[in-house]
Amino acid sequence: MTRFSIAVVVGSLRRDSWNRKLASAITELAPPEFSFSQVEIGDLPLYNQDDDNHISEPVARLKREIHAAQGLLFVTAEYNRSVPGVLKNAIDHASRPYGANAWAGKPAGILGVSIGAIGTAVAQQHLRTVLAYLDVPTLGQPEAYLQAKDGLFDAGGGLGTSSKPFLQGWMDRFVPWVRMHA
Ligand SMILES: Cc1cc2nc3c(=O)[nH]c(=O)nc-3n(C[C@H](O)[C@H](O)[C@H](O)COP(=O)(O)O)c2cc1C
């Protein structure tokens, strides 16, 4: 059985992040040959092009983890109608130096949850623009714009009954998307 490992990038460093919870909970909907691991982006330095030829260990680790994955899952918050800076910083790091873009060709899905009614829609559109430039084939449909509210998760931190059917539908499109491109 071919196995697929998915590098999960969470666009929030907040301890009780809704997006981190979602990134953990959604893995229960995937088939057994899919495994998910969240990559650390909170310890990356601010990207500085001067460092391209002597990258720090956290950056090297990020690039190794992206290279080793067969697919990507971005689960992001929306900050001021865009992608949080910590996520953009991580994307920039792994895209460089020029000619060594670790993201290229990795099939990706995007999810996001926010307290706002449009559920990270604007941040996700910005992220799609960035990923297109980085040659990342990104699942188009279904879009998943989730609002943080009661019922999203159950008491144990799993997906709630109100969100599970929709997210299962999302996963059922993400899985063949990864298989097709991996
Ligand atoms: C700097 C900042 C900017 C924010 N901007 C938005 C925004 O543009 N749209 C939105 O829906 N929520 C916005 N929020 C609220 C977030 O949806 C909320 O903080 C959410 O909990 C962040 O996701 P997390 O729980 O995964 O950290 C903002 C929050 C912060 C701290």
Short mmCIF file of C-alpha atoms and ligand atoms in Angstrom, two decimals:
data_model
loop_
_atom_site.label_atom_id
_atom_site.label_comp_id
_atom_site.label_asym_id
_atom_site.label_seq_id
_atom_site.Cartn_x
_atom_site.Cartn_y
_atom_site.Cartn_z
CA MET A 1 0.00 0.00 0.00
CA THR A 2 1.47 3.36 -1.01
CA ARG A 3 1.75 5.70 1.93
CA PHE A 4 1.35 9.46 1.82
CA SER A 5 2.76 11.77 4.42
CA ILE A 6 1.27 15.24 4.62
CA ALA A 7 3.15 18.20 6.04
CA VAL A 8 0.66 20.38 7.89
CA VAL A 9 1.41 24.10 8.19
CA VAL A 10 -0.71 25.96 10.72
CA GLY A 11 -0.96 29.71 10.26
CA SER A 12 -1.26 30.60 13.94
CA LEU A 13 1.12 30.34 16.89
CA ARG A 14 -1.61 30.90 19.49
CA ARG A 15 -1.67 28.29 22.26
CA ASP A 16 -5.41 27.60 21.95
CA SER A 17 -5.56 28.15 18.22
CA TRP A 18 -8.78 27.05 16.51
CA ASN A 19 -6.75 26.34 13.40
CA ARG A 20 -4.32 24.07 15.23
CA LYS A 21 -7.28 22.18 16.70
CA LEU A 22 -8.80 21.84 13.25
CA ALA A 23 -5.47 20.65 11.81
CA SER A 24 -5.38 17.89 14.43
CA ALA A 25 -9.04 16.92 14.31
CA ILE A 26 -9.36 16.63 10.54
CA THR A 27 -6.79 13.84 10.39
CA GLU A 28 -9.43 11.43 11.74
CA LEU A 29 -11.25 11.71 8.40
CA ALA A 30 -8.33 10.50 6.28
CA PRO A 31 -7.71 6.92 5.14
CA PRO A 32 -5.06 4.90 7.05
CA GLU A 33 -2.38 5.26 4.40
CA PHE A 34 -2.36 9.02 4.98
CA SER A 35 -0.32 10.39 7.88
CA PHE A 36 -0.12 14.01 8.98
CA SER A 37 2.54 15.91 10.89
CA GLN A 38 2.47 19.56 11.84
CA VAL A 39 5.66 21.41 10.96
CA GLU A 40 7.06 23.93 13.42
CA ILE A 41 7.19 27.48 12.09
CA GLY A 42 7.30 29.43 15.36
CA ASP A 43 11.08 29.17 15.76
CA LEU A 44 12.01 30.35 12.28
CA PRO A 45 13.96 33.61 12.11
CA LEU A 46 12.54 36.45 10.05
CA TYR A 47 13.42 35.77 6.44
CA ASN A 48 16.48 37.71 5.29
CA GLN A 49 17.83 37.13 1.80
CA ASP A 50 21.37 37.71 3.09
CA ASP A 51 21.12 34.33 4.85
CA ASP A 52 20.24 32.31 1.74
CA ASN A 53 23.69 30.69 1.57
CA HIS A 54 23.96 29.86 5.29
CA ILE A 55 20.50 28.92 6.45
CA SER A 56 19.77 28.24 10.12
CA GLU A 57 18.88 24.77 11.44
CA PRO A 58 15.13 25.56 11.87
CA VAL A 59 14.98 26.61 8.22
CA ALA A 60 16.90 23.53 7.07
CA ARG A 61 14.52 21.37 9.13
CA LEU A 62 11.47 23.02 7.56
CA LYS A 63 12.85 22.41 4.08
CA ARG A 64 13.68 18.76 4.88
CA GLU A 65 10.15 18.17 6.17
CA ILE A 66 8.57 19.74 3.10
CA HIS A 67 10.81 17.76 0.75
CA ALA A 68 9.95 14.51 2.55
CA ALA A 69 6.18 15.04 2.30
CA GLN A 70 3.96 13.88 -0.55
CA GLY A 71 1.41 16.61 0.12
CA LEU A 72 0.73 19.79 2.04
CA LEU A 73 -2.13 20.96 4.21
CA PHE A 74 -2.34 24.64 5.12
CA VAL A 75 -4.71 25.46 7.97
CA THR A 76 -4.62 29.16 8.54
CA ALA A 77 -6.01 32.01 10.52
CA GLU A 78 -6.79 35.32 8.82
CA TYR A 79 -5.04 38.44 10.10
CA ASN A 80 -6.22 41.81 8.80
CA ARG A 81 -7.72 40.20 5.72
CA SER A 82 -4.56 38.32 4.77
CA VAL A 83 -2.26 35.47 5.70
CA PRO A 84 -0.61 35.82 9.14
CA GLY A 85 2.99 36.98 8.90
CA VAL A 86 4.33 33.82 10.53
CA LEU A 87 2.89 31.72 7.72
CA LYS A 88 4.18 34.00 4.97
CA ASN A 89 7.59 33.98 6.65
CA ALA A 90 7.66 30.17 6.56
CA ILE A 91 6.54 30.09 2.94
CA ASP A 92 9.25 32.57 1.95
CA HIS A 93 11.95 30.60 3.80
CA ALA A 94 11.17 27.28 2.12
CA SER A 95 10.89 28.93 -1.30
CA ARG A 96 14.51 30.04 -1.30
CA PRO A 97 17.33 30.24 -2.28
CA TYR A 98 16.28 30.90 -5.87
CA GLY A 99 16.04 27.59 -7.72
CA ALA A 100 15.58 25.56 -4.51
CA ASN A 101 11.86 26.04 -3.86
CA ALA A 102 10.86 23.16 -1.54
CA TRP A 103 7.13 23.68 -2.13
CA ALA A 104 7.21 23.15 -5.90
CA GLY A 105 4.95 20.41 -7.20
CA LYS A 106 3.57 19.36 -3.80
CA PRO A 107 -0.22 19.00 -3.94
CA ALA A 108 -1.92 21.14 -1.31
CA GLY A 109 -5.20 21.71 0.44
CA ILE A 110 -6.26 24.82 2.33
CA LEU A 111 -8.54 25.11 5.33
CA GLY A 112 -9.13 27.95 7.71
CA VAL A 113 -11.25 28.98 10.66
CA SER A 114 -11.80 32.46 12.06
CA ILE A 115 -14.23 34.23 14.33
CA GLY A 116 -15.36 36.35 11.38
CA ALA A 117 -18.38 35.33 9.31
CA ILE A 118 -16.42 34.83 6.09
CA GLY A 119 -14.12 32.32 7.79
CA THR A 120 -10.64 33.24 6.40
CA ALA A 121 -11.90 33.56 2.82
CA VAL A 122 -9.69 36.55 2.05
CA ALA A 123 -6.57 35.05 3.62
CA GLN A 124 -7.14 31.84 1.66
CA GLN A 125 -7.41 33.74 -1.61
CA HIS A 126 -4.14 35.52 -0.86
CA LEU A 127 -2.55 32.18 0.01
CA ARG A 128 -3.72 30.68 -3.29
CA THR A 129 -2.01 33.50 -5.17
CA VAL A 130 1.27 32.84 -3.37
CA LEU A 131 1.06 29.06 -3.83
CA ALA A 132 0.30 29.40 -7.54
CA TYR A 133 3.51 31.37 -7.99
CA LEU A 134 5.40 28.67 -6.07
CA ASP A 135 4.10 25.98 -8.43
CA VAL A 136 1.92 24.28 -5.81
CA PRO A 137 -1.17 22.57 -7.28
CA THR A 138 -3.89 23.60 -4.85
CA LEU A 139 -7.27 21.87 -4.47
CA GLY A 140 -9.92 24.25 -5.79
CA GLN A 141 -13.15 22.75 -4.52
CA PRO A 142 -14.67 22.48 -2.07
CA GLU A 143 -13.52 25.71 -0.50
CA ALA A 144 -13.56 25.49 3.29
CA TYR A 145 -14.24 28.75 5.10
CA LEU A 146 -15.12 27.87 8.67
CA GLN A 147 -16.43 30.12 11.40
CA ALA A 148 -15.37 29.42 14.97
CA LYS A 149 -18.53 28.61 16.89
CA ASP A 150 -20.10 26.00 19.11
CA GLY A 151 -20.42 22.67 17.38
CA LEU A 152 -17.27 22.94 15.29
CA PHE A 153 -15.55 20.58 17.74
CA ASP A 154 -16.95 18.07 20.20
CA ALA A 155 -16.06 17.99 23.90
CA GLY A 156 -13.06 15.74 23.26
CA GLY A 157 -11.55 18.02 20.61
CA GLY A 158 -12.75 15.92 17.67
CA LEU A 159 -14.90 17.32 14.90
CA GLY A 160 -18.45 18.16 15.93
CA THR A 161 -21.50 16.67 14.28
CA SER A 162 -22.28 19.98 12.55
CA SER A 163 -18.88 20.21 10.83
CA LYS A 164 -17.98 16.58 10.21
CA PRO A 165 -20.04 15.81 7.09
CA PHE A 166 -18.79 18.90 5.26
CA LEU A 167 -15.18 18.25 6.25
CA GLN A 168 -15.46 14.58 5.27
CA GLY A 169 -16.53 15.79 1.84
CA TRP A 170 -13.48 18.06 1.76
CA MET A 171 -11.16 15.19 2.75
CA ASP A 172 -12.72 12.94 0.11
CA ARG A 173 -11.56 15.45 -2.51
CA PHE A 174 -8.17 16.16 -0.92
CA VAL A 175 -7.11 12.49 -0.83
CA PRO A 176 -7.44 11.84 -4.59
CA TRP A 177 -5.89 15.26 -5.27
CA VAL A 178 -2.75 14.17 -3.41
CA ARG A 179 -2.72 10.72 -5.04
CA MET A 180 -3.01 12.27 -8.49
CA HIS A 181 -0.10 14.69 -8.02
CA ALA A 182 2.22 12.88 -5.61
C1 LIG B 1 -3.83 40.63 14.35
C2 LIG B 1 -5.18 39.99 14.16
C3 LIG B 1 -5.91 40.26 13.02
C4 LIG B 1 -7.14 39.62 12.80
N1 LIG B 1 -7.78 39.82 11.61
C5 LIG B 1 -8.88 39.07 11.32
C6 LIG B 1 -9.44 39.11 10.01
O1 LIG B 1 -8.99 39.80 9.12
N2 LIG B 1 -10.53 38.31 9.78
C7 LIG B 1 -11.06 37.50 10.75
O2 LIG B 1 -12.04 36.80 10.47
N3 LIG B 1 -10.54 37.44 11.99
C8 LIG B 1 -9.45 38.20 12.29
N4 LIG B 1 -8.87 38.10 13.53
C9 LIG B 1 -9.49 37.25 14.55
C10 LIG B 1 -9.12 35.80 14.36
O3 LIG B 1 -10.10 35.18 13.55
C11 LIG B 1 -9.05 35.10 15.71
O4 LIG B 1 -8.06 35.71 16.51
C12 LIG B 1 -8.77 33.62 15.56
O5 LIG B 1 -8.89 33.02 16.83
C13 LIG B 1 -7.39 33.37 14.99
O6 LIG B 1 -7.19 32.00 14.70
P1 LIG B 1 -6.52 31.01 15.76
O7 LIG B 1 -7.56 30.72 16.82
O8 LIG B 1 -6.18 29.78 14.96
O9 LIG B 1 -5.32 31.68 16.34
C14 LIG B 1 -7.66 38.75 13.79
C15 LIG B 1 -6.93 38.52 14.95
C16 LIG B 1 -5.71 39.12 15.14
C17 LIG B 1 -4.92 38.81 16.40
#
